[in-house]
Amino acid sequence: MLRAKKTYWLLTVASVAAMVLSGCSGGGDSVNSQSTAGTAGADVSAVEATVSPDNLVKKDQKHWALPTDAYAGTTNGLYVAVKETVVQDCMTKKGLSYEVYPYSAASEKSQVGSGGGRMLFNEEIAAKYGYSVPPEDSIQPRLDLERKQDQNPSSWKQARDACFAEADKADIIKKLDTQGGLSASVVADVNPPGLDAAAAKWRSCMAPLGFTDLEKAPGAYPSSSFAQQVRGTGNEEDYKDPFQHPVTDYELKVAVQDAKCRTSSGYDTILYNAQWSASYNYVKKHLNQLTVLRQKSAKVKAESIAFLKSHGNYTQ
């Protein structure tokens, strides 16, 4: 049975999924932490400013800093820990035990994640980790705990799954869902002028590596066959962190070349500038509403941490 927590675990570390900003698909001015919007809602008009409209974020391509980072709010790791603690309470009422992997404040400082949940990738990171993540960013300890608990009888598993189904009704989860911060990016898929040409240059730069299925543009991996080669078949259902794997010298070679090509082609700079502009314009347009949301998300985060501490599921 696929439980919600598995999906959330996949979003830790720079969030391969989006936690950057929400928009209004109908073109309105309201801001809601659960709303979504497509590229059509993004204003990518060029911005020369190097500081966000609220003076909270400085332009920094190395860390892929965006004005909307200040409103990302609750991290996915915190959300998972809170939800599992709600499940723990539910199981206790049933007379059953349920262990929660403690949430650590240190986990919010990823070496390869941006403030808005984007996977960072540059020559320095590529040379160290390839396409993997640092051990301290791995969700493997949580998966090991799940493997251990999955040895319990089927009756225990049924009770646990029922508790997960009920968890969404808890007040703290409802608050996180509606006030925990911004979601669903309107900047992730921007396609500014020059980006396609830069992608073509990236492909030419990567050609010497000999991939027959090279992607059309830079992404998580340069090719699907290479991704399969380095990741293997590990996934959360097999209790394996899909974002961490043993890194070979060959992977490091490919990763460094990939990073260099993204830079020399101008792809990353064009994309970052466009996302900075879209994010800046969004914050400027919705600053009043975002300020209120930021205050609410800070309050919900504090409440969530207090909840975890009261159950012994929080560490510094």
CSV table of C-alpha atoms in Angstrom, one decimal:
chain,number,residue,atom,x,y,z
A,1,MET,CA,0.0,0.0,0.0
A,2,LEU,CA,1.4,3.3,-1.0
A,3,ARG,CA,1.3,5.7,1.9
A,4,ALA,CA,1.5,9.5,1.7
A,5,LYS,CA,4.8,9.6,3.6
A,6,LYS,CA,6.7,7.9,0.8
A,7,THR,CA,5.9,10.7,-1.6
A,8,TYR,CA,7.0,13.3,0.9
A,9,TRP,CA,10.3,11.5,1.5
A,10,LEU,CA,11.0,11.9,-2.2
A,11,LEU,CA,10.7,15.6,-1.8
A,12,THR,CA,13.4,16.1,0.8
A,13,VAL,CA,16.7,17.3,-0.3
A,14,ALA,CA,16.2,20.1,-2.7
A,15,SER,CA,13.0,19.0,-3.7
A,16,VAL,CA,12.8,17.5,-6.9
A,17,ALA,CA,9.3,18.6,-6.7
A,18,ALA,CA,8.4,22.3,-6.3
A,19,MET,CA,8.1,24.3,-3.1
A,20,VAL,CA,8.9,27.6,-4.6
A,21,LEU,CA,5.8,29.7,-5.0
A,22,SER,CA,2.1,29.5,-5.7
A,23,GLY,CA,0.2,31.5,-8.2
A,24,CYS,CA,-3.3,32.1,-9.3
A,25,SER,CA,-4.3,30.2,-12.4
A,26,GLY,CA,-7.2,32.6,-13.0
A,27,GLY,CA,-4.9,35.6,-13.0
A,28,GLY,CA,-6.2,37.0,-9.7
A,29,ASP,CA,-4.2,38.6,-6.9
A,30,SER,CA,-4.8,36.2,-4.1
A,31,VAL,CA,-2.1,34.0,-2.6
A,32,ASN,CA,-2.9,30.5,-1.3
A,33,SER,CA,-0.4,27.9,-0.1
A,34,GLN,CA,-2.3,25.2,-2.0
A,35,SER,CA,-2.9,26.9,-5.3
A,36,THR,CA,-1.0,26.1,-8.5
A,37,ALA,CA,-0.2,28.0,-11.7
A,38,GLY,CA,1.5,27.2,-14.9
A,39,THR,CA,4.1,29.1,-16.9
A,40,ALA,CA,1.5,31.3,-18.4
A,41,GLY,CA,1.0,32.9,-15.0
A,42,ALA,CA,4.7,33.9,-14.6
A,43,ASP,CA,5.9,37.4,-15.4
A,44,VAL,CA,9.4,36.9,-16.8
A,45,SER,CA,10.0,40.6,-17.6
A,46,ALA,CA,13.7,41.1,-17.1
A,47,VAL,CA,14.7,42.5,-13.6
A,48,GLU,CA,17.9,44.2,-13.0
A,49,ALA,CA,17.5,44.3,-9.2
A,50,THR,CA,19.9,42.0,-7.2
A,51,VAL,CA,17.9,42.1,-4.0
A,52,SER,CA,14.3,40.9,-3.6
A,53,PRO,CA,11.5,43.5,-3.2
A,54,ASP,CA,11.3,42.7,0.5
A,55,ASN,CA,15.1,42.9,0.9
A,56,LEU,CA,15.1,39.3,2.3
A,57,VAL,CA,17.0,37.5,-0.5
A,58,LYS,CA,20.1,38.5,-2.5
A,59,LYS,CA,20.6,37.3,-6.0
A,60,ASP,CA,23.1,34.4,-5.9
A,61,GLN,CA,23.2,31.9,-8.8
A,62,LYS,CA,25.6,29.5,-7.0
A,63,HIS,CA,22.9,28.8,-4.4
A,64,TRP,CA,20.0,29.4,-6.9
A,65,ALA,CA,18.5,32.0,-4.5
A,66,LEU,CA,15.1,33.3,-5.5
A,67,PRO,CA,12.9,36.0,-3.9
A,68,THR,CA,10.2,33.4,-3.2
A,69,ASP,CA,12.6,31.4,-1.0
A,70,ALA,CA,11.7,33.5,2.0
A,71,TYR,CA,8.1,32.2,1.7
A,72,ALA,CA,8.9,28.5,1.2
A,73,GLY,CA,8.0,27.9,4.9
A,74,THR,CA,7.9,24.4,6.3
A,75,THR,CA,10.3,21.9,4.9
A,76,ASN,CA,9.1,18.5,3.7
A,77,GLY,CA,11.2,16.7,6.3
A,78,LEU,CA,9.3,18.6,9.1
A,79,TYR,CA,6.0,17.8,7.5
A,80,VAL,CA,6.8,14.1,7.4
A,81,ALA,CA,7.9,14.1,11.1
A,82,VAL,CA,4.8,15.9,12.2
A,83,LYS,CA,2.5,13.5,10.2
A,84,GLU,CA,4.3,10.5,11.6
A,85,THR,CA,4.0,11.8,15.1
A,86,VAL,CA,0.2,12.2,14.6
A,87,VAL,CA,0.3,8.5,13.4
A,88,GLN,CA,2.3,7.7,16.6
A,89,ASP,CA,-0.5,9.2,18.8
A,90,CYS,CA,-3.1,7.3,16.8
A,91,MET,CA,-1.2,4.0,17.3
A,92,THR,CA,-0.7,4.6,21.0
A,93,LYS,CA,-4.5,5.0,21.4
A,94,LYS,CA,-4.8,1.6,19.7
A,95,GLY,CA,-2.4,0.1,22.2
A,96,LEU,CA,0.4,-0.2,19.6
A,97,SER,CA,3.8,1.2,19.3
A,98,TYR,CA,5.1,3.3,16.3
A,99,GLU,CA,8.6,4.7,16.1
A,100,VAL,CA,9.3,8.0,14.4
A,101,TYR,CA,12.6,9.0,13.0
A,102,PRO,CA,13.5,12.3,14.9
A,103,TYR,CA,13.4,15.5,12.9
A,104,SER,CA,16.7,17.4,13.1
A,105,ALA,CA,17.0,21.1,12.7
A,106,ALA,CA,20.4,20.5,11.0
A,107,SER,CA,18.6,18.7,8.2
A,108,GLU,CA,17.3,22.1,6.9
A,109,LYS,CA,20.8,23.0,5.9
A,110,SER,CA,21.5,20.8,2.9
A,111,GLN,CA,24.8,21.1,1.0
A,112,VAL,CA,23.0,20.5,-2.3
A,113,GLY,CA,19.7,22.1,-1.8
A,114,SER,CA,18.6,25.7,-2.5
A,115,GLY,CA,16.4,27.7,0.0
A,116,GLY,CA,13.4,27.1,-2.3
A,117,GLY,CA,13.9,23.4,-2.8
A,118,ARG,CA,15.9,23.2,-6.0
A,119,MET,CA,18.6,20.6,-6.4
A,120,LEU,CA,21.9,22.5,-6.8
A,121,PHE,CA,24.4,21.4,-9.3
A,122,ASN,CA,27.7,22.9,-10.2
A,123,GLU,CA,31.3,21.9,-10.7
A,124,GLU,CA,32.1,21.8,-7.0
A,125,ILE,CA,29.1,19.6,-6.1
A,126,ALA,CA,29.6,17.4,-9.2
A,127,ALA,CA,33.2,16.8,-8.3
A,128,LYS,CA,32.3,15.7,-4.7
A,129,TYR,CA,29.0,13.9,-5.1
A,130,GLY,CA,28.3,13.3,-8.8
A,131,TYR,CA,24.6,12.9,-9.1
A,132,SER,CA,24.1,11.5,-5.6
A,133,VAL,CA,23.5,13.4,-2.4
A,134,PRO,CA,25.7,13.7,0.7
A,135,PRO,CA,25.2,11.0,3.4
A,136,GLU,CA,23.8,13.6,5.8
A,137,ASP,CA,21.0,14.4,3.3
A,138,SER,CA,20.0,10.8,2.8
A,139,ILE,CA,16.6,9.4,3.9
A,140,GLN,CA,18.1,6.0,4.3
A,141,PRO,CA,17.9,6.0,8.2
A,142,ARG,CA,14.1,6.6,7.9
A,143,LEU,CA,13.8,3.8,5.4
A,144,ASP,CA,15.8,1.5,7.6
A,145,LEU,CA,13.4,2.2,10.4
A,146,GLU,CA,10.5,1.5,8.1
A,147,ARG,CA,12.0,-1.8,7.1
A,148,LYS,CA,12.3,-2.7,10.8
A,149,GLN,CA,8.7,-1.8,11.5
A,150,ASP,CA,7.4,-3.6,8.5
A,151,GLN,CA,8.4,-6.8,10.1
A,152,ASN,CA,5.4,-6.4,12.4
A,153,PRO,CA,2.2,-8.6,11.9
A,154,SER,CA,-0.3,-7.6,9.2
A,155,SER,CA,-2.7,-6.5,11.9
A,156,TRP,CA,-0.2,-3.9,13.0
A,157,LYS,CA,0.3,-2.7,9.4
A,158,GLN,CA,-3.4,-2.4,8.9
A,159,ALA,CA,-3.7,-0.2,12.0
A,160,ARG,CA,-0.8,1.9,10.9
A,161,ASP,CA,-2.2,2.5,7.4
A,162,ALA,CA,-5.6,3.4,9.0
A,163,CYS,CA,-3.8,5.9,11.2
A,164,PHE,CA,-2.1,7.4,8.1
A,165,ALA,CA,-5.5,7.7,6.4
A,166,GLU,CA,-6.8,9.6,9.5
A,167,ALA,CA,-3.7,11.8,9.9
A,168,ASP,CA,-4.9,14.4,7.3
A,169,LYS,CA,-7.8,15.3,9.5
A,170,ALA,CA,-5.5,16.4,12.4
A,171,ASP,CA,-5.5,20.2,13.0
A,172,ILE,CA,-1.8,20.5,12.8
A,173,ILE,CA,-1.7,18.7,9.4
A,174,LYS,CA,-4.5,20.9,8.1
A,175,LYS,CA,-2.5,24.0,9.2
A,176,LEU,CA,0.6,22.7,7.5
A,177,ASP,CA,-1.4,22.0,4.3
A,178,THR,CA,-2.9,25.5,4.2
A,179,GLN,CA,-0.5,27.8,6.0
A,180,GLY,CA,2.8,25.9,5.8
A,181,GLY,CA,4.3,28.0,3.0
A,182,LEU,CA,4.2,28.3,-0.7
A,183,SER,CA,3.9,25.4,-3.1
A,184,ALA,CA,3.7,24.6,-6.8
A,185,SER,CA,6.2,26.8,-8.7
A,186,VAL,CA,5.3,29.1,-11.6
A,187,VAL,CA,9.0,29.6,-12.3
A,188,ALA,CA,10.3,26.0,-12.8
A,189,ASP,CA,9.2,25.7,-16.4
A,190,VAL,CA,10.0,29.2,-17.7
A,191,ASN,CA,11.5,29.1,-21.3
A,192,PRO,CA,13.2,32.5,-21.8
A,193,PRO,CA,14.7,33.6,-25.1
A,194,GLY,CA,18.1,32.0,-25.8
A,195,LEU,CA,17.5,28.9,-23.5
A,196,ASP,CA,16.8,26.5,-26.4
A,197,ALA,CA,20.0,27.7,-28.2
A,198,ALA,CA,22.0,27.3,-24.9
A,199,ALA,CA,20.6,23.7,-24.6
A,200,ALA,CA,21.9,23.0,-28.1
A,201,LYS,CA,25.3,24.2,-27.1
A,202,TRP,CA,25.2,22.0,-24.0
A,203,ARG,CA,24.4,19.0,-26.2
A,204,SER,CA,27.4,19.8,-28.4
A,205,CYS,CA,29.6,20.1,-25.3
A,206,MET,CA,28.4,16.8,-24.0
A,207,ALA,CA,28.8,15.0,-27.3
A,208,PRO,CA,32.3,13.7,-26.6
A,209,LEU,CA,30.9,11.5,-23.8
A,210,GLY,CA,29.2,9.4,-26.4
A,211,PHE,CA,25.6,9.1,-25.0
A,212,THR,CA,23.3,7.9,-27.8
A,213,ASP,CA,20.2,9.0,-25.8
A,214,LEU,CA,21.5,12.4,-24.6
A,215,GLU,CA,18.7,14.6,-23.2
A,216,LYS,CA,17.5,17.6,-25.2
A,217,ALA,CA,18.5,19.9,-22.3
A,218,PRO,CA,20.2,19.7,-18.9
A,219,GLY,CA,18.2,17.9,-16.2
A,220,ALA,CA,18.6,15.5,-13.3
A,221,TYR,CA,20.8,13.2,-15.5
A,222,PRO,CA,22.2,13.7,-19.0
A,223,SER,CA,20.6,10.5,-20.3
A,224,SER,CA,18.1,7.9,-19.3
A,225,SER,CA,20.5,5.0,-19.8
A,226,PHE,CA,23.2,6.7,-17.7
A,227,ALA,CA,20.6,7.4,-15.0
A,228,GLN,CA,19.7,3.7,-14.9
A,229,GLN,CA,23.4,2.8,-14.7
A,230,VAL,CA,24.2,5.0,-11.8
A,231,ARG,CA,21.0,4.7,-9.8
A,232,GLY,CA,20.3,1.0,-10.4
A,233,THR,CA,16.8,-0.1,-9.5
A,234,GLY,CA,16.7,1.0,-5.9
A,235,ASN,CA,13.6,2.8,-4.7
A,236,GLU,CA,11.7,3.4,-1.5
A,237,GLU,CA,9.6,0.3,-1.9
A,238,ASP,CA,12.8,-1.6,-1.6
A,239,TYR,CA,13.9,0.5,1.4
A,240,LYS,CA,16.6,2.2,-0.6
A,241,ASP,CA,17.1,6.0,-0.9
A,242,PRO,CA,16.6,6.7,-4.6
A,243,PHE,CA,18.7,9.9,-4.3
A,244,GLN,CA,21.9,8.3,-2.9
A,245,HIS,CA,24.1,5.7,-4.4
A,246,PRO,CA,27.8,4.7,-4.6
A,247,VAL,CA,29.6,7.1,-6.8
A,248,THR,CA,32.2,5.9,-9.3
A,249,ASP,CA,35.1,7.8,-10.9
A,250,TYR,CA,33.2,7.5,-14.2
A,251,GLU,CA,30.1,9.2,-12.7
A,252,LEU,CA,32.2,12.0,-11.3
A,253,LYS,CA,33.8,12.5,-14.8
A,254,VAL,CA,30.4,12.8,-16.4
A,255,ALA,CA,29.0,15.0,-13.7
A,256,VAL,CA,31.9,17.5,-13.9
A,257,GLN,CA,31.6,17.6,-17.7
A,258,ASP,CA,27.9,18.2,-17.4
A,259,ALA,CA,28.4,21.0,-14.9
A,260,LYS,CA,31.1,22.6,-17.1
A,261,CYS,CA,28.8,22.4,-20.2
A,262,ARG,CA,25.9,24.0,-18.3
A,263,THR,CA,28.2,26.9,-17.5
A,264,SER,CA,30.0,27.3,-20.9
A,265,SER,CA,26.7,27.0,-22.8
A,266,GLY,CA,25.2,29.8,-20.7
A,267,TYR,CA,22.2,27.5,-20.0
A,268,ASP,CA,22.2,27.8,-16.2
A,269,THR,CA,22.7,31.6,-16.3
A,270,ILE,CA,19.9,32.2,-18.7
A,271,LEU,CA,17.6,29.9,-16.7
A,272,TYR,CA,18.5,31.4,-13.4
A,273,ASN,CA,18.1,35.0,-14.5
A,274,ALA,CA,14.6,34.1,-15.9
A,275,GLN,CA,13.6,32.4,-12.7
A,276,TRP,CA,14.9,35.3,-10.6
A,277,SER,CA,12.9,37.7,-12.7
A,278,ALA,CA,9.7,35.6,-12.5
A,279,SER,CA,10.1,35.1,-8.8
A,280,TYR,CA,10.9,38.8,-8.2
A,281,ASN,CA,7.9,40.0,-10.1
A,282,TYR,CA,5.7,37.6,-8.3
A,283,VAL,CA,6.8,38.7,-4.9
A,284,LYS,CA,6.5,42.3,-5.8
A,285,LYS,CA,2.9,41.8,-7.0
A,286,HIS,CA,1.8,39.8,-4.0
A,287,LEU,CA,4.0,41.2,-1.3
A,288,ASN,CA,1.2,42.1,1.1
A,289,GLN,CA,-0.4,38.7,1.0
A,290,LEU,CA,3.0,36.9,1.1
A,291,THR,CA,3.9,38.8,4.2
A,292,VAL,CA,0.8,37.6,5.9
A,293,LEU,CA,1.5,34.0,4.7
A,294,ARG,CA,5.1,34.2,5.9
A,295,GLN,CA,3.9,35.2,9.4
A,296,LYS,CA,1.4,32.3,9.5
A,297,SER,CA,3.9,29.7,8.2
A,298,ALA,CA,6.4,30.8,10.9
A,299,LYS,CA,3.7,30.3,13.6
A,300,VAL,CA,2.8,26.9,12.2
A,301,LYS,CA,6.4,25.9,12.1
A,302,ALA,CA,6.9,26.9,15.7
A,303,GLU,CA,3.8,24.9,16.7
A,304,SER,CA,5.0,21.9,14.7
A,305,ILE,CA,8.4,21.9,16.4
A,306,ALA,CA,6.8,22.2,19.8
A,307,PHE,CA,4.6,19.3,18.9
A,308,LEU,CA,7.6,17.2,17.9
A,309,LYS,CA,9.5,18.2,21.1
A,310,SER,CA,6.6,17.2,23.3
A,311,HIS,CA,6.8,13.6,21.8
A,312,GLY,CA,10.6,13.4,21.9
A,313,ASN,CA,10.8,13.4,18.1
A,314,TYR,CA,13.0,16.5,17.6
A,315,THR,CA,16.7,17.0,17.8
A,316,GLN,CA,18.9,20.1,17.3
